[in-house]
Coordinates of C-alpha atoms in Angstrom, one line a residue:
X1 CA 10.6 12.6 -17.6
X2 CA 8.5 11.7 -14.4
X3 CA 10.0 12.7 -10.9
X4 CA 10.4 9.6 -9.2
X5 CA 10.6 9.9 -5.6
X6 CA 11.6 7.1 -3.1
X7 CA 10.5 7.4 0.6
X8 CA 11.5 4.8 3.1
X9 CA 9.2 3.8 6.2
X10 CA 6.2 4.2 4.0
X11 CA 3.0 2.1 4.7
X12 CA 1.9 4.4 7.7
X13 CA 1.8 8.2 9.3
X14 CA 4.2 10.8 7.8
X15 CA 5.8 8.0 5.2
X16 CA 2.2 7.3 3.6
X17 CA 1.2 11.0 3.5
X18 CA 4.4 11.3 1.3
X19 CA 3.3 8.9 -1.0
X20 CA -0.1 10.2 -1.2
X21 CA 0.8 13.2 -1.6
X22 CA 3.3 12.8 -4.6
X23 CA 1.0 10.3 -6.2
X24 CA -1.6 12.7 -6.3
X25 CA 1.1 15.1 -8.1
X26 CA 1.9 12.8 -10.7
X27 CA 5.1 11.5 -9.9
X28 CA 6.4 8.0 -9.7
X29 CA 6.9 7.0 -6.3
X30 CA 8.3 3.8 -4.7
X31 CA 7.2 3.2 -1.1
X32 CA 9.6 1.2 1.2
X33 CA 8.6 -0.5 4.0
X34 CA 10.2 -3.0 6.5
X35 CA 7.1 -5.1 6.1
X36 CA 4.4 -5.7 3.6
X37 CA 0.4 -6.1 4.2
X38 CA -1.4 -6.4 1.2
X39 CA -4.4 -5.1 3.3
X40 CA -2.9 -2.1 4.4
X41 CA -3.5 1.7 3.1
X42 CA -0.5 1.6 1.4
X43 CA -1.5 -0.9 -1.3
X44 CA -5.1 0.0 -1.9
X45 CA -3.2 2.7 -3.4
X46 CA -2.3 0.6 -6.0
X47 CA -6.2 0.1 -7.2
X48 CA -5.3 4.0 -8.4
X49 CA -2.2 4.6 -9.4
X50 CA 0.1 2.2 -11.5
X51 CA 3.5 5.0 -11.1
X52 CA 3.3 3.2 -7.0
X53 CA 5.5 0.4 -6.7
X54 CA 6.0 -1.0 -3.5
X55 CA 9.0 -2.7 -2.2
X56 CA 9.9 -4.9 1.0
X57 CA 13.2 -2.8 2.8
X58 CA 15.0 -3.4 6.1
X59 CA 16.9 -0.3 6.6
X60 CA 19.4 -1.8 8.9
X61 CA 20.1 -4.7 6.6
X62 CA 22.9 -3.7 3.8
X63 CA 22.0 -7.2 2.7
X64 CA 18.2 -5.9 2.1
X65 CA 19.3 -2.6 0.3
X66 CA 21.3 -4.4 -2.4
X67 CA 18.4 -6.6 -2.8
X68 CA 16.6 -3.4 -3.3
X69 CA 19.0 -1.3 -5.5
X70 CA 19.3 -4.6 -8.1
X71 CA 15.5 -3.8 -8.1
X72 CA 15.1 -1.0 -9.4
X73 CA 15.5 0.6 -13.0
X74 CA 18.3 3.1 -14.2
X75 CA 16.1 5.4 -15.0
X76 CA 17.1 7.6 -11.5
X77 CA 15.7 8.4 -8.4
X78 CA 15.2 12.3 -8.4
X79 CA 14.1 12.5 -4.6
X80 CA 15.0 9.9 -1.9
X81 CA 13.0 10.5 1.1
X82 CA 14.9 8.8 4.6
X83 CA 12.0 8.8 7.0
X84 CA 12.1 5.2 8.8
X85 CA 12.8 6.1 12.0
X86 CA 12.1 4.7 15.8
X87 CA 11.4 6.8 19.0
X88 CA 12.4 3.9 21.8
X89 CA 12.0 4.1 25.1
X90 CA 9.7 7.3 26.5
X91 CA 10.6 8.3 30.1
X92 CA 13.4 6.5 30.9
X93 CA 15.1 9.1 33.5
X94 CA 19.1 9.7 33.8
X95 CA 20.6 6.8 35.5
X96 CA 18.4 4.2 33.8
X97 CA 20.0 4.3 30.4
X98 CA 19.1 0.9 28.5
X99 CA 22.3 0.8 26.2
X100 CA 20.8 -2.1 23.6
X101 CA 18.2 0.0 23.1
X102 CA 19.9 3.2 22.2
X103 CA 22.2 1.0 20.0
X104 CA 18.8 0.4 18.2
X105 CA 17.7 3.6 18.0
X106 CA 20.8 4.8 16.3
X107 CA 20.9 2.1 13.7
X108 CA 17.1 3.0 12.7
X109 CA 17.6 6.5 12.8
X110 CA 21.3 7.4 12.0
X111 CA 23.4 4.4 10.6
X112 CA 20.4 3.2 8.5
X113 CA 20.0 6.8 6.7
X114 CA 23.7 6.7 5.4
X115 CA 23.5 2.7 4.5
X116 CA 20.2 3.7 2.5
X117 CA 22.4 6.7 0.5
X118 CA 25.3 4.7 -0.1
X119 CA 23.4 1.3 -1.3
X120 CA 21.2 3.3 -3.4
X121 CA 24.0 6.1 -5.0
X122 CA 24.5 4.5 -8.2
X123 CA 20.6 5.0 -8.6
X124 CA 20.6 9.0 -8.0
X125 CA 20.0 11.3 -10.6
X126 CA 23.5 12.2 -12.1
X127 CA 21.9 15.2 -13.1
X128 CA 20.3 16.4 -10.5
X129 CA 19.1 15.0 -6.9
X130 CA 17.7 15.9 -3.0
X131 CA 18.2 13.9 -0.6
X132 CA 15.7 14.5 2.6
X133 CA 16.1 13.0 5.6
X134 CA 13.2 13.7 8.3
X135 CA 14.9 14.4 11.5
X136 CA 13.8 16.1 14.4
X137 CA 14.1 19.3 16.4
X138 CA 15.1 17.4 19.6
X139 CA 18.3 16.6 18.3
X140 CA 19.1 20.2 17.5
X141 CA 21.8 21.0 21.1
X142 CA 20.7 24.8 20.4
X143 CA 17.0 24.1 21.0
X144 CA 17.9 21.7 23.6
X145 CA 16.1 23.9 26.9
X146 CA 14.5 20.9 29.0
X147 CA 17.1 18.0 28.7
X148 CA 16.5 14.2 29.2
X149 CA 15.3 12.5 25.7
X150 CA 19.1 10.8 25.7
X151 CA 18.8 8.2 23.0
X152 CA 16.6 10.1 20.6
X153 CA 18.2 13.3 20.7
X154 CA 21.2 11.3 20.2
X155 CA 20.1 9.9 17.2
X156 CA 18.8 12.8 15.7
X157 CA 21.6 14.9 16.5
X158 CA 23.8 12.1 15.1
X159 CA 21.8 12.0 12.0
X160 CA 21.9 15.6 11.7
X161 CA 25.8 15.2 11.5
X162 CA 25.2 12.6 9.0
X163 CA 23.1 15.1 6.3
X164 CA 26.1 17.7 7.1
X165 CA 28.8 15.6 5.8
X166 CA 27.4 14.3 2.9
X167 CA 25.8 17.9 2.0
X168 CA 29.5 18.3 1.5
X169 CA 30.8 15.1 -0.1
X170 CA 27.9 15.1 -2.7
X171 CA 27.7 18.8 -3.4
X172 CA 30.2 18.3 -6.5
X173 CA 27.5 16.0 -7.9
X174 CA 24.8 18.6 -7.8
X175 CA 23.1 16.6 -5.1
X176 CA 21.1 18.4 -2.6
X177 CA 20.7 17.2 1.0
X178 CA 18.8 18.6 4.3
X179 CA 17.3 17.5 7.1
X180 CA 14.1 18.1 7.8
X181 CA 12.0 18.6 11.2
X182 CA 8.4 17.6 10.5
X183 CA 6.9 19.3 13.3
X184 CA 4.9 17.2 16.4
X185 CA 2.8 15.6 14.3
X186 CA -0.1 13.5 15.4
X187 CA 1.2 9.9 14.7
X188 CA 1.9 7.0 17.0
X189 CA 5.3 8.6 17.6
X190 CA 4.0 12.3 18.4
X191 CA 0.6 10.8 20.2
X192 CA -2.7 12.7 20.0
X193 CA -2.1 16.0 21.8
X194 CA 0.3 17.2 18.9
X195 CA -0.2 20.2 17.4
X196 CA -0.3 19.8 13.6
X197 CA -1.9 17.0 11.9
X198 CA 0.2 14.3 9.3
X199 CA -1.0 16.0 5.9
X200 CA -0.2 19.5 7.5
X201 CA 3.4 18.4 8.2
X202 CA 4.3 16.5 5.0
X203 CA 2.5 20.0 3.0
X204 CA 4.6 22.0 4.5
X205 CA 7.5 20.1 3.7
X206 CA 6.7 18.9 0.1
X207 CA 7.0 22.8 -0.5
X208 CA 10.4 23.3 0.9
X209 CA 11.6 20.5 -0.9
X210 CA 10.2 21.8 -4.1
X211 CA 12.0 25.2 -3.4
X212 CA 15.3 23.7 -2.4
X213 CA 18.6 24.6 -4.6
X214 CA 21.6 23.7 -4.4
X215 CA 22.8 26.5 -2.7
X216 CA 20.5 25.0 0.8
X217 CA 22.5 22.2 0.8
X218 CA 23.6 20.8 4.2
X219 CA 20.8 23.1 5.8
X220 CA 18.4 22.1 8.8
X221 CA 14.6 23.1 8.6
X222 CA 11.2 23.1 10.1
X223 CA 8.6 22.1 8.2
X224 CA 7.5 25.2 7.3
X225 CA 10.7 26.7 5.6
X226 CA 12.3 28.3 8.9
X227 CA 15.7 27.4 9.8
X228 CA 16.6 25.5 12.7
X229 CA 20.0 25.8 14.3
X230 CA 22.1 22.7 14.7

């Protein structure tokens, strides 16, 4: 059967280089964004490929995943791809912490990866699934050498502790879950003076997930296949 593959935050940067990338393979992808423009790169895609099927998702709104889990077919989601995410403030210094919007941050980038699992676990592969979910090195404490970064390294590191536990609750299922560190990728979020571009990252880590097992499960990695410590 075709590998179907859903990826969340997917009409622009790392998200669409997912989709194009497992398009291209052959696989059946649906792309989930929080909203739709018919204009957009994302659905000229579907000019060329009829496995694409798009969907409207909120990840903060359980009310929106159940509208997207009655959506889609039994036939099983093989790889789900948690990549929404949201930077917030840049350079806001100790001492100036703006606590609505770290409450934001976290809801994009830790609560809304579990809600996204749990809404869509009666979907999942009995067989076999991975679960990815793109976090970042900043919210790794042992990388952590120049400080500051409060609300996203927060989230991340939150997130991070997220993957762990369910890399232990689902491992009796056979389900697979990681994080993954894309790299500083040259997207709105990383900004132009990154250092790898979008279709590097999301090569690099189409391979590891390809070469995950089982035995990985609950693991942290760059995009390139190293380990990162938590």
């Amino acid at each position: 059967m075709t590998t179907h593959v859903l990826i969340t935050g997917a009409n622009r940067g790392i998200g669409l280089a997912f989709v194009n990338h497992y398009l291209a393979q052959g696989f059946k992808v649906t792309a989930c964004c929080r909203k739709t423009d018919t204009e957009d790169s994302l659905h000229q895609l579907l000019e060329r490929y009829s496995s694409l099927n798009i969907q409207t998702l909120d990840v903060t709104s359980q009310q929106s995943i159940s509208a997207l889990s009655a959506k889609l077919s039994d036939s099983g989601i093989d790889i789900l791809i948690n990549n929404a995410g949201f930077y917030g403030p840049k350079g806001m210094p100790l001492g100036q912490t703006d606590v609505a919007q770290w409450l934001k941050v976290l809801q994009v980038n830790t609560v809304a990866p579990l809600m996204v699992v749990e809404g869509l676990m009666t979907k999942l592969n009995q067989r076999q699934a991975t679960i990815v979910c793109i976090s970042s090195k900043m919210g790794s404490m042992a990388d952590n050498s120049s400080g500051g970064a409060y609300i996203y390294r927060s989230s991340k590191a939150g997130l991070n502790a997220v993957v762990k536990s369910l890399a232990l609750d689902l491992k009796p299922k056979n389900i697979t879950c990681v994080s993954l560190h894309p790299g500083w990728v040259q997207t709105d979020m990383g900004g132009p003076n990154a250092l790898i571009s979008v279709n590097e990252s999301v090569q690099g880590m189409t391979q590891v997930i390809e070469n995950l097992s089982i035995d990985q499960t609950g693991k942290f990695f760059n995009y390139d296949g190293s380990a990162i410590d938590w």
